[in-house]
Amino acid sequence: SRAFCEGGIRVGIVPRKTYSADVSSDYWNDVSFWRGAVDGDGSVGIVKNKTGRPLITFVGHLGSKLPVRFADFADSLGLRAQRSVCGPKKQAHHMSISGANAVVLARILYQDAPEHLRLDRKYESWKKIEELVSKTIFFLRFQQISKDSRP
């Protein structure tokens, strides 16, 4: 419908947006907008290597401003986002945030997200991150208690 198309244009959804996507400054700090962006084009999970660190990534074509704006959003929350250009021809922006910063960002994006405003697969990834964190905290506390209780 015309109203639907005009609404999309107002928030930056235009034809051939792959090469020029940006977001209105009205949404630069909008948690629901960024959750939708991550649900659509980002990833939330735990790195499958020996570190097992939580990780959130967002990738977009070099002409797109979305990964840069997402990194700015993370930075505005006091979280450190890593930015790089990637791909065989250096044609994509890549934003990543890992470790404790990823845990905090995932909580901001998913903890209070209404069920109808989140992608279940990404929400489940967040819950796995929370489970990992709780086990890690428990393990660290257990080690400290064991260490303190030694004669």
mmCIF file of N, CA, C and O in Angstrom, residues 20-114:
data_model
loop_
_atom_site.group_PDB
_atom_site.id
_atom_site.type_symbol
_atom_site.label_atom_id
_atom_site.label_comp_id
_atom_site.label_asym_id
_atom_site.label_seq_id
_atom_site.Cartn_x
_atom_site.Cartn_y
_atom_site.Cartn_z
ATOM 1 N N SER A 20 23.007 1.863 -0.020
ATOM 2 C CA SER A 20 22.882 3.210 0.541
ATOM 3 C C SER A 20 22.114 3.273 1.858
ATOM 4 O O SER A 20 21.832 4.355 2.344
ATOM 5 N N ALA A 21 21.770 2.139 2.441
ATOM 6 C CA ALA A 21 20.905 2.129 3.619
ATOM 7 C C ALA A 21 21.460 2.984 4.751
ATOM 8 O O ALA A 21 22.641 2.943 5.070
ATOM 9 N N ASP A 22 20.593 3.772 5.321
ATOM 10 C CA ASP A 22 20.899 4.562 6.499
ATOM 11 C C ASP A 22 19.628 4.581 7.324
ATOM 12 O O ASP A 22 18.580 4.126 6.881
ATOM 13 N N VAL A 23 19.711 5.103 8.507
ATOM 14 C CA VAL A 23 18.546 5.169 9.377
ATOM 15 C C VAL A 23 18.378 6.609 9.831
ATOM 16 O O VAL A 23 19.364 7.313 10.075
ATOM 17 N N SER A 24 17.144 7.031 9.925
ATOM 18 C CA SER A 24 16.844 8.371 10.407
ATOM 19 C C SER A 24 17.427 8.555 11.804
ATOM 20 O O SER A 24 17.414 7.633 12.625
ATOM 21 N N SER A 25 17.922 9.738 12.082
ATOM 22 C CA SER A 25 18.496 10.010 13.412
ATOM 23 C C SER A 25 17.463 9.801 14.520
ATOM 24 O O SER A 25 17.830 9.607 15.669
ATOM 25 N N ASP A 26 16.178 9.808 14.176
ATOM 26 C CA ASP A 26 15.127 9.533 15.166
ATOM 27 C C ASP A 26 15.275 8.132 15.763
ATOM 28 O O ASP A 26 14.781 7.866 16.853
ATOM 29 N N TYR A 27 15.944 7.226 15.049
ATOM 30 C CA TYR A 27 16.049 5.832 15.482
ATOM 31 C C TYR A 27 17.452 5.431 15.910
ATOM 32 O O TYR A 27 17.686 4.275 16.244
ATOM 33 N N TRP A 28 18.409 6.346 15.911
ATOM 34 C CA TRP A 28 19.785 5.996 16.224
ATOM 35 C C TRP A 28 19.928 5.349 17.592
ATOM 36 O O TRP A 28 20.806 4.533 17.802
ATOM 37 N N ASN A 29 19.078 5.714 18.548
ATOM 38 C CA ASN A 29 19.166 5.146 19.896
ATOM 39 C C ASN A 29 17.926 4.343 20.276
ATOM 40 O O ASN A 29 17.642 4.155 21.451
ATOM 41 N N ASP A 30 17.212 3.851 19.285
ATOM 42 C CA ASP A 30 15.974 3.103 19.502
ATOM 43 C C ASP A 30 16.285 1.602 19.625
ATOM 44 O O ASP A 30 16.651 0.950 18.652
ATOM 45 N N VAL A 31 16.126 1.066 20.820
ATOM 46 C CA VAL A 31 16.454 -0.344 21.094
ATOM 47 C C VAL A 31 15.642 -1.274 20.196
ATOM 48 O O VAL A 31 16.185 -2.238 19.636
ATOM 49 N N SER A 32 14.347 -1.002 20.033
ATOM 50 C CA SER A 32 13.510 -1.881 19.204
ATOM 51 C C SER A 32 13.965 -1.873 17.746
ATOM 52 O O SER A 32 13.952 -2.915 17.082
ATOM 53 N N PHE A 33 14.355 -0.707 17.243
ATOM 54 C CA PHE A 33 14.855 -0.640 15.869
ATOM 55 C C PHE A 33 16.093 -1.516 15.718
ATOM 56 O O PHE A 33 16.196 -2.313 14.777
ATOM 57 N N TRP A 34 17.047 -1.393 16.639
ATOM 58 C CA TRP A 34 18.294 -2.152 16.528
ATOM 59 C C TRP A 34 18.080 -3.638 16.759
ATOM 60 O O TRP A 34 18.753 -4.465 16.146
ATOM 61 N N ARG A 35 17.137 -4.002 17.620
ATOM 62 C CA ARG A 35 16.820 -5.425 17.782
ATOM 63 C C ARG A 35 16.300 -5.969 16.452
ATOM 64 O O ARG A 35 16.686 -7.044 16.011
ATOM 65 N N GLY A 36 15.433 -5.202 15.778
ATOM 66 C CA GLY A 36 14.927 -5.618 14.470
ATOM 67 C C GLY A 36 16.034 -5.724 13.440
ATOM 68 O O GLY A 36 16.056 -6.648 12.620
ATOM 69 N N ALA A 37 16.976 -4.787 13.480
ATOM 70 C CA ALA A 37 18.100 -4.829 12.538
ATOM 71 C C ALA A 37 18.969 -6.064 12.786
ATOM 72 O O ALA A 37 19.368 -6.764 11.848
ATOM 73 N N VAL A 38 19.254 -6.352 14.049
ATOM 74 C CA VAL A 38 20.048 -7.545 14.381
ATOM 75 C C VAL A 38 19.268 -8.798 14.025
ATOM 76 O O VAL A 38 19.821 -9.748 13.462
ATOM 77 N N ASP A 39 17.976 -8.817 14.323
ATOM 78 C CA ASP A 39 17.153 -9.971 13.956
ATOM 79 C C ASP A 39 17.188 -10.209 12.449
ATOM 80 O O ASP A 39 17.214 -11.348 11.991
ATOM 81 N N GLY A 40 17.219 -9.128 11.675
ATOM 82 C CA GLY A 40 17.204 -9.260 10.221
ATOM 83 C C GLY A 40 18.565 -9.520 9.596
ATOM 84 O O GLY A 40 18.698 -10.375 8.721
ATOM 85 N N ASP A 41 19.595 -8.798 10.025
ATOM 86 C CA ASP A 41 20.890 -8.857 9.343
ATOM 87 C C ASP A 41 22.077 -9.107 10.258
ATOM 88 O O ASP A 41 23.216 -9.076 9.799
ATOM 89 N N GLY A 42 21.847 -9.338 11.531
ATOM 90 C CA GLY A 42 22.954 -9.524 12.459
ATOM 91 C C GLY A 42 23.032 -10.952 12.950
ATOM 92 O O GLY A 42 22.294 -11.824 12.514
ATOM 93 N N SER A 43 23.942 -11.167 13.873
ATOM 94 C CA SER A 43 24.034 -12.482 14.509
ATOM 95 C C SER A 43 24.290 -12.298 15.999
ATOM 96 O O SER A 43 24.921 -11.337 16.416
ATOM 97 N N VAL A 44 23.744 -13.219 16.762
ATOM 98 C CA VAL A 44 23.897 -13.235 18.211
ATOM 99 C C VAL A 44 24.272 -14.656 18.569
ATOM 100 O O VAL A 44 23.594 -15.593 18.154
ATOM 101 N N GLY A 45 25.358 -14.846 19.289
ATOM 102 C CA GLY A 45 25.717 -16.208 19.639
ATOM 103 C C GLY A 45 26.984 -16.298 20.460
ATOM 104 O O GLY A 45 27.477 -15.303 20.981
ATOM 105 N N ILE A 46 27.473 -17.507 20.533
ATOM 106 C CA ILE A 46 28.690 -17.800 21.289
ATOM 107 C C ILE A 46 29.707 -18.322 20.285
ATOM 108 O O ILE A 46 29.407 -19.211 19.486
ATOM 109 N N VAL A 47 30.898 -17.755 20.301
ATOM 110 C CA VAL A 47 31.951 -18.154 19.371
ATOM 111 C C VAL A 47 32.288 -19.615 19.606
ATOM 112 O O VAL A 47 32.494 -20.032 20.747
ATOM 113 N N LYS A 48 32.347 -20.370 18.529
ATOM 114 C CA LYS A 48 32.632 -21.803 18.663
ATOM 115 C C LYS A 48 34.119 -22.080 18.497
ATOM 116 O O LYS A 48 34.542 -22.766 17.594
ATOM 117 N N ASN A 49 34.892 -21.486 19.382
ATOM 118 C CA ASN A 49 36.319 -21.783 19.423
ATOM 119 C C ASN A 49 36.688 -21.995 20.882
ATOM 120 O O ASN A 49 35.814 -22.086 21.735
ATOM 121 N N LYS A 50 37.948 -22.042 21.176
ATOM 122 C CA LYS A 50 38.344 -22.351 22.546
ATOM 123 C C LYS A 50 37.954 -21.274 23.548
ATOM 124 O O LYS A 50 37.852 -21.539 24.728
ATOM 125 N N THR A 51 37.705 -20.027 23.080
ATOM 126 C CA THR A 51 37.331 -18.981 24.031
ATOM 127 C C THR A 51 35.871 -19.087 24.441
ATOM 128 O O THR A 51 35.531 -18.786 25.568
ATOM 129 N N GLY A 52 35.009 -19.493 23.519
ATOM 130 C CA GLY A 52 33.592 -19.604 23.825
ATOM 131 C C GLY A 52 32.957 -18.295 24.254
ATOM 132 O O GLY A 52 32.023 -18.278 25.048
ATOM 133 N N ARG A 53 33.448 -17.168 23.730
ATOM 134 C CA ARG A 53 32.957 -15.848 24.133
ATOM 135 C C ARG A 53 31.648 -15.495 23.433
ATOM 136 O O ARG A 53 31.471 -15.802 22.263
ATOM 137 N N PRO A 54 30.750 -14.806 24.144
ATOM 138 C CA PRO A 54 29.557 -14.284 23.479
ATOM 139 C C PRO A 54 29.969 -13.274 22.411
ATOM 140 O O PRO A 54 30.953 -12.560 22.561
ATOM 141 N N LEU A 55 29.189 -13.224 21.317
ATOM 142 C CA LEU A 55 29.529 -12.355 20.199
ATOM 143 C C LEU A 55 28.268 -11.861 19.511
ATOM 144 O O LEU A 55 27.330 -12.632 19.305
ATOM 145 N N ILE A 56 28.240 -10.581 19.173
ATOM 146 C CA ILE A 56 27.179 -10.008 18.344
ATOM 147 C C ILE A 56 27.872 -9.366 17.149
ATOM 148 O O ILE A 56 28.844 -8.625 17.315
ATOM 149 N N THR A 57 27.393 -9.668 15.942
ATOM 150 C CA THR A 57 27.977 -9.060 14.752
ATOM 151 C C THR A 57 26.881 -8.466 13.877
ATOM 152 O O THR A 57 25.720 -8.863 13.938
ATOM 153 N N PHE A 58 27.283 -7.528 13.058
ATOM 154 C CA PHE A 58 26.378 -6.883 12.110
ATOM 155 C C PHE A 58 27.212 -6.533 10.885
ATOM 156 O O PHE A 58 28.246 -5.892 11.009
ATOM 157 N N VAL A 59 26.783 -6.980 9.719
ATOM 158 C CA VAL A 59 27.530 -6.758 8.490
ATOM 159 C C VAL A 59 26.613 -6.108 7.465
ATOM 160 O O VAL A 59 25.435 -6.445 7.363
ATOM 161 N N GLY A 60 27.143 -5.164 6.707
ATOM 162 C CA GLY A 60 26.373 -4.537 5.643
ATOM 163 C C GLY A 60 27.287 -4.077 4.526
ATOM 164 O O GLY A 60 28.494 -3.930 4.714
ATOM 165 N N HIS A 61 26.721 -3.866 3.350
ATOM 166 C CA HIS A 61 27.489 -3.411 2.201
ATOM 167 C C HIS A 61 28.182 -2.098 2.524
ATOM 168 O O HIS A 61 27.692 -1.297 3.314
ATOM 169 N N LEU A 62 29.329 -1.873 1.920
ATOM 170 C CA LEU A 62 30.142 -0.698 2.214
ATOM 171 C C LEU A 62 29.370 0.605 2.080
ATOM 172 O O LEU A 62 29.594 1.544 2.818
ATOM 173 N N GLY A 63 28.417 0.678 1.176
ATOM 174 C CA GLY A 63 27.622 1.899 1.025
ATOM 175 C C GLY A 63 26.595 2.082 2.120
ATOM 176 O O GLY A 63 26.076 3.169 2.342
ATOM 177 N N SER A 64 26.273 1.014 2.823
ATOM 178 C CA SER A 64 25.264 1.063 3.879
ATOM 179 C C SER A 64 25.833 1.656 5.158
ATOM 180 O O SER A 64 26.951 1.348 5.553
ATOM 181 N N LYS A 65 25.055 2.474 5.815
ATOM 182 C CA LYS A 65 25.482 3.092 7.074
ATOM 183 C C LYS A 65 25.014 2.297 8.300
ATOM 184 O O LYS A 65 25.384 2.612 9.410
ATOM 185 N N LEU A 66 24.186 1.261 8.102
ATOM 186 C CA LEU A 66 23.599 0.559 9.250
ATOM 187 C C LEU A 66 24.631 -0.043 10.204
ATOM 188 O O LEU A 66 24.518 0.156 11.420
ATOM 189 N N PRO A 67 25.648 -0.773 9.725
ATOM 190 C CA PRO A 67 26.619 -1.309 10.689
ATOM 191 C C PRO A 67 27.350 -0.208 11.457
ATOM 192 O O PRO A 67 27.625 -0.348 12.648
ATOM 193 N N VAL A 68 27.647 0.886 10.783
ATOM 194 C CA VAL A 68 28.326 2.003 11.440
ATOM 195 C C VAL A 68 27.409 2.612 12.495
ATOM 196 O O VAL A 68 27.834 2.885 13.628
ATOM 197 N N ARG A 69 26.153 2.823 12.153
ATOM 198 C CA ARG A 69 25.194 3.384 13.120
ATOM 199 C C ARG A 69 24.992 2.427 14.300
ATOM 200 O O ARG A 69 24.843 2.861 15.433
ATOM 201 N N PHE A 70 24.980 1.115 14.028
ATOM 202 C CA PHE A 70 24.814 0.150 15.109
ATOM 203 C C PHE A 70 26.012 0.197 16.054
ATOM 204 O O PHE A 70 25.857 0.153 17.277
ATOM 205 N N ALA A 71 27.201 0.312 15.494
ATOM 206 C CA ALA A 71 28.404 0.442 16.327
ATOM 207 C C ALA A 71 28.330 1.725 17.158
ATOM 208 O O ALA A 71 28.685 1.725 18.342
ATOM 209 N N ASP A 72 27.852 2.801 16.555
ATOM 210 C CA ASP A 72 27.682 4.062 17.291
ATOM 211 C C ASP A 72 26.677 3.891 18.433
ATOM 212 O O ASP A 72 26.865 4.429 19.525
ATOM 213 N N PHE A 73 25.606 3.135 18.179
ATOM 214 C CA PHE A 73 24.606 2.851 19.214
ATOM 215 C C PHE A 73 25.262 2.116 20.384
ATOM 216 O O PHE A 73 25.095 2.490 21.543
ATOM 217 N N ALA A 74 26.046 1.081 20.084
ATOM 218 C CA ALA A 74 26.740 0.328 21.143
ATOM 219 C C ALA A 74 27.688 1.250 21.906
ATOM 220 O O ALA A 74 27.733 1.228 23.138
ATOM 221 N N ASP A 75 28.427 2.078 21.175
ATOM 222 C CA ASP A 75 29.349 3.015 21.818
ATOM 223 C C ASP A 75 28.611 3.988 22.734
ATOM 224 O O ASP A 75 29.097 4.328 23.814
ATOM 225 N N SER A 76 27.418 4.422 22.312
ATOM 226 C CA SER A 76 26.653 5.374 23.126
ATOM 227 C C SER A 76 26.217 4.768 24.452
ATOM 228 O O SER A 76 25.908 5.485 25.399
ATOM 229 N N LEU A 77 26.204 3.434 24.517
ATOM 230 C CA LEU A 77 25.855 2.727 25.750
ATOM 231 C C LEU A 77 27.086 2.447 26.605
ATOM 232 O O LEU A 77 26.999 1.807 27.648
ATOM 233 N N GLY A 78 28.243 2.916 26.143
ATOM 234 C CA GLY A 78 29.482 2.683 26.873
ATOM 235 C C GLY A 78 30.115 1.334 26.559
ATOM 236 O O GLY A 78 30.997 0.868 27.275
ATOM 237 N N LEU A 79 29.681 0.711 25.481
ATOM 238 C CA LEU A 79 30.201 -0.598 25.076
ATOM 239 C C LEU A 79 31.166 -0.396 23.911
ATOM 240 O O LEU A 79 30.947 0.458 23.059
ATOM 241 N N ARG A 80 32.214 -1.177 23.872
ATOM 242 C CA ARG A 80 33.210 -1.036 22.801
ATOM 243 C C ARG A 80 32.839 -1.908 21.608
ATOM 244 O O ARG A 80 32.839 -3.128 21.699
ATOM 245 N N ALA A 81 32.585 -1.256 20.484
ATOM 246 C CA ALA A 81 32.287 -1.986 19.258
ATOM 247 C C ALA A 81 33.506 -1.946 18.347
ATOM 248 O O ALA A 81 34.133 -0.902 18.195
ATOM 249 N N GLN A 82 33.840 -3.077 17.776
ATOM 250 C CA GLN A 82 34.952 -3.157 16.822
ATOM 251 C C GLN A 82 34.405 -2.943 15.416
ATOM 252 O O GLN A 82 33.411 -3.552 15.046
ATOM 253 N N ARG A 83 35.063 -2.100 14.644
ATOM 254 C CA ARG A 83 34.641 -1.826 13.279
ATOM 255 C C ARG A 83 35.731 -2.262 12.318
ATOM 256 O O ARG A 83 36.905 -2.069 12.589
ATOM 257 N N SER A 84 35.322 -2.826 11.182
ATOM 258 C CA SER A 84 36.294 -3.184 10.156
ATOM 259 C C SER A 84 35.608 -3.218 8.801
ATOM 260 O O SER A 84 34.386 -3.184 8.706
ATOM 261 N N VAL A 85 36.413 -3.282 7.771
ATOM 262 C CA VAL A 85 35.908 -3.472 6.410
ATOM 263 C C VAL A 85 36.351 -4.868 6.015
ATOM 264 O O VAL A 85 37.496 -5.266 6.263
ATOM 265 N N CYS A 86 35.438 -5.651 5.448
ATOM 266 C CA CYS A 86 35.756 -7.045 5.164
ATOM 267 C C CYS A 86 35.265 -7.460 3.785
ATOM 268 O O CYS A 86 34.638 -6.681 3.080
ATOM 269 N N GLY A 87 35.512 -8.685 3.438
ATOM 270 C CA GLY A 87 35.092 -9.234 2.158
ATOM 271 C C GLY A 87 36.255 -9.301 1.196
ATOM 272 O O GLY A 87 37.255 -8.595 1.357
ATOM 273 N N PRO A 88 36.143 -10.140 0.156
ATOM 274 C CA PRO A 88 37.248 -10.315 -0.781
ATOM 275 C C PRO A 88 37.646 -9.016 -1.489
ATOM 276 O O PRO A 88 38.795 -8.810 -1.828
ATOM 277 N N LYS A 89 36.700 -8.131 -1.686
ATOM 278 C CA LYS A 89 37.004 -6.849 -2.338
ATOM 279 C C LYS A 89 36.801 -5.675 -1.379
ATOM 280 O O LYS A 89 36.595 -4.557 -1.807
ATOM 281 N N LYS A 90 36.854 -5.986 -0.079
ATOM 282 C CA LYS A 90 36.659 -4.951 0.946
ATOM 283 C C LYS A 90 35.371 -4.164 0.691
ATOM 284 O O LYS A 90 35.337 -2.955 0.753
ATOM 285 N N GLN A 91 34.282 -4.903 0.437
ATOM 286 C CA GLN A 91 33.035 -4.250 0.073
ATOM 287 C C GLN A 91 31.986 -4.237 1.189
ATOM 288 O O GLN A 91 30.868 -3.841 0.961
ATOM 289 N N ALA A 92 32.358 -4.628 2.401
ATOM 290 C CA ALA A 92 31.362 -4.685 3.473
ATOM 291 C C ALA A 92 31.902 -4.086 4.769
ATOM 292 O O ALA A 92 33.079 -4.237 5.094
ATOM 293 N N HIS A 93 31.019 -3.398 5.483
ATOM 294 C CA HIS A 93 31.320 -2.946 6.841
ATOM 295 C C HIS A 93 31.026 -4.108 7.777
ATOM 296 O O HIS A 93 30.048 -4.830 7.591
ATOM 297 N N HIS A 94 31.834 -4.256 8.794
ATOM 298 C CA HIS A 94 31.610 -5.306 9.790
ATOM 299 C C HIS A 94 31.730 -4.677 11.170
ATOM 300 O O HIS A 94 32.683 -3.970 11.453
ATOM 301 N N MET A 95 30.751 -4.908 12.010
ATOM 302 C CA MET A 95 30.768 -4.425 13.380
ATOM 303 C C MET A 95 30.652 -5.644 14.268
ATOM 304 O O MET A 95 29.839 -6.528 14.010
ATOM 305 N N SER A 96 31.489 -5.727 15.282
ATOM 306 C CA SER A 96 31.356 -6.832 16.228
ATOM 307 C C SER A 96 31.580 -6.318 17.636
ATOM 308 O O SER A 96 32.265 -5.324 17.867
ATOM 309 N N ILE A 97 30.960 -7.017 18.550
ATOM 310 C CA ILE A 97 31.109 -6.712 19.967
ATOM 311 C C ILE A 97 31.132 -8.055 20.684
ATOM 312 O O ILE A 97 30.338 -8.936 20.365
ATOM 313 N N SER A 98 32.093 -8.241 21.581
ATOM 314 C CA SER A 98 32.234 -9.565 22.181
ATOM 315 C C SER A 98 32.414 -9.489 23.688
ATOM 316 O O SER A 98 32.550 -8.417 24.265
ATOM 317 N N GLY A 99 32.435 -10.670 24.288
ATOM 318 C CA GLY A 99 32.667 -10.785 25.719
ATOM 319 C C GLY A 99 31.584 -10.123 26.550
ATOM 320 O O GLY A 99 30.401 -10.168 26.220
ATOM 321 N N ALA A 100 32.006 -9.484 27.639
ATOM 322 C CA ALA A 100 31.060 -8.855 28.573
ATOM 323 C C ALA A 100 30.242 -7.771 27.884
ATOM 324 O O ALA A 100 29.053 -7.601 28.175
ATOM 325 N N ASN A 101 30.842 -7.046 26.934
ATOM 326 C CA ASN A 101 30.099 -6.023 26.209
ATOM 327 C C ASN A 101 28.955 -6.632 25.405
ATOM 328 O O ASN A 101 27.863 -6.073 25.325
ATOM 329 N N ALA A 102 29.196 -7.799 24.798
ATOM 330 C CA ALA A 102 28.139 -8.484 24.046
ATOM 331 C C ALA A 102 27.018 -8.944 24.976
ATOM 332 O O ALA A 102 25.843 -8.895 24.617
ATOM 333 N N VAL A 103 27.389 -9.395 26.163
ATOM 334 C CA VAL A 103 26.373 -9.823 27.133
ATOM 335 C C VAL A 103 25.460 -8.648 27.481
ATOM 336 O O VAL A 103 24.235 -8.765 27.462
ATOM 337 N N VAL A 104 26.054 -7.504 27.767
ATOM 338 C CA VAL A 104 25.269 -6.314 28.120
ATOM 339 C C VAL A 104 24.390 -5.892 26.949
ATOM 340 O O VAL A 104 23.193 -5.621 27.122
ATOM 341 N N LEU A 105 24.955 -5.843 25.744
ATOM 342 C CA LEU A 105 24.170 -5.426 24.584
ATOM 343 C C LEU A 105 23.041 -6.403 24.307
ATOM 344 O O LEU A 105 21.914 -5.989 24.012
ATOM 345 N N ALA A 106 23.302 -7.691 24.413
ATOM 346 C CA ALA A 106 22.248 -8.692 24.188
ATOM 347 C C ALA A 106 21.128 -8.528 25.217
ATOM 348 O O ALA A 106 19.945 -8.642 24.871
ATOM 349 N N ARG A 107 21.479 -8.240 26.461
ATOM 350 C CA ARG A 107 20.444 -7.997 27.477
ATOM 351 C C ARG A 107 19.603 -6.781 27.109
ATOM 352 O O ARG A 107 18.378 -6.790 27.236
ATOM 353 N N ILE A 108 20.255 -5.715 26.676
ATOM 354 C CA ILE A 108 19.532 -4.496 26.298
ATOM 355 C C ILE A 108 18.580 -4.795 25.149
ATOM 356 O O ILE A 108 17.431 -4.344 25.144
ATOM 357 N N LEU A 109 19.026 -5.568 24.173
ATOM 358 C CA LEU A 109 18.203 -5.846 22.998
ATOM 359 C C LEU A 109 17.086 -6.837 23.275
ATOM 360 O O LEU A 109 15.988 -6.691 22.732
ATOM 361 N N TYR A 110 17.333 -7.856 24.103
ATOM 362 C CA TYR A 110 16.385 -8.970 24.193
ATOM 363 C C TYR A 110 15.704 -9.179 25.539
ATOM 364 O O TYR A 110 14.644 -9.791 25.591
ATOM 365 N N GLN A 111 16.254 -8.713 26.636
ATOM 366 C CA GLN A 111 15.715 -9.062 27.951
ATOM 367 C C GLN A 111 14.241 -8.694 28.115
ATOM 368 O O GLN A 111 13.461 -9.494 28.601
ATOM 369 N N ASP A 112 13.858 -7.499 27.743
ATOM 370 C CA ASP A 112 12.474 -7.062 27.919
ATOM 371 C C ASP A 112 11.712 -6.992 26.597
ATOM 372 O O ASP A 112 10.663 -6.343 26.515
ATOM 373 N N ALA A 113 12.226 -7.646 25.569
ATOM 374 C CA ALA A 113 11.596 -7.583 24.247
ATOM 375 C C ALA A 113 10.286 -8.354 24.238
ATOM 376 O O ALA A 113 10.256 -9.533 24.598
ATOM 377 N N PRO A 114 9.199 -7.697 23.834
ATOM 378 C CA PRO A 114 7.927 -8.421 23.722
ATOM 379 C C PRO A 114 8.056 -9.548 22.699
ATOM 380 O O PRO A 114 8.786 -9.417 21.703
#
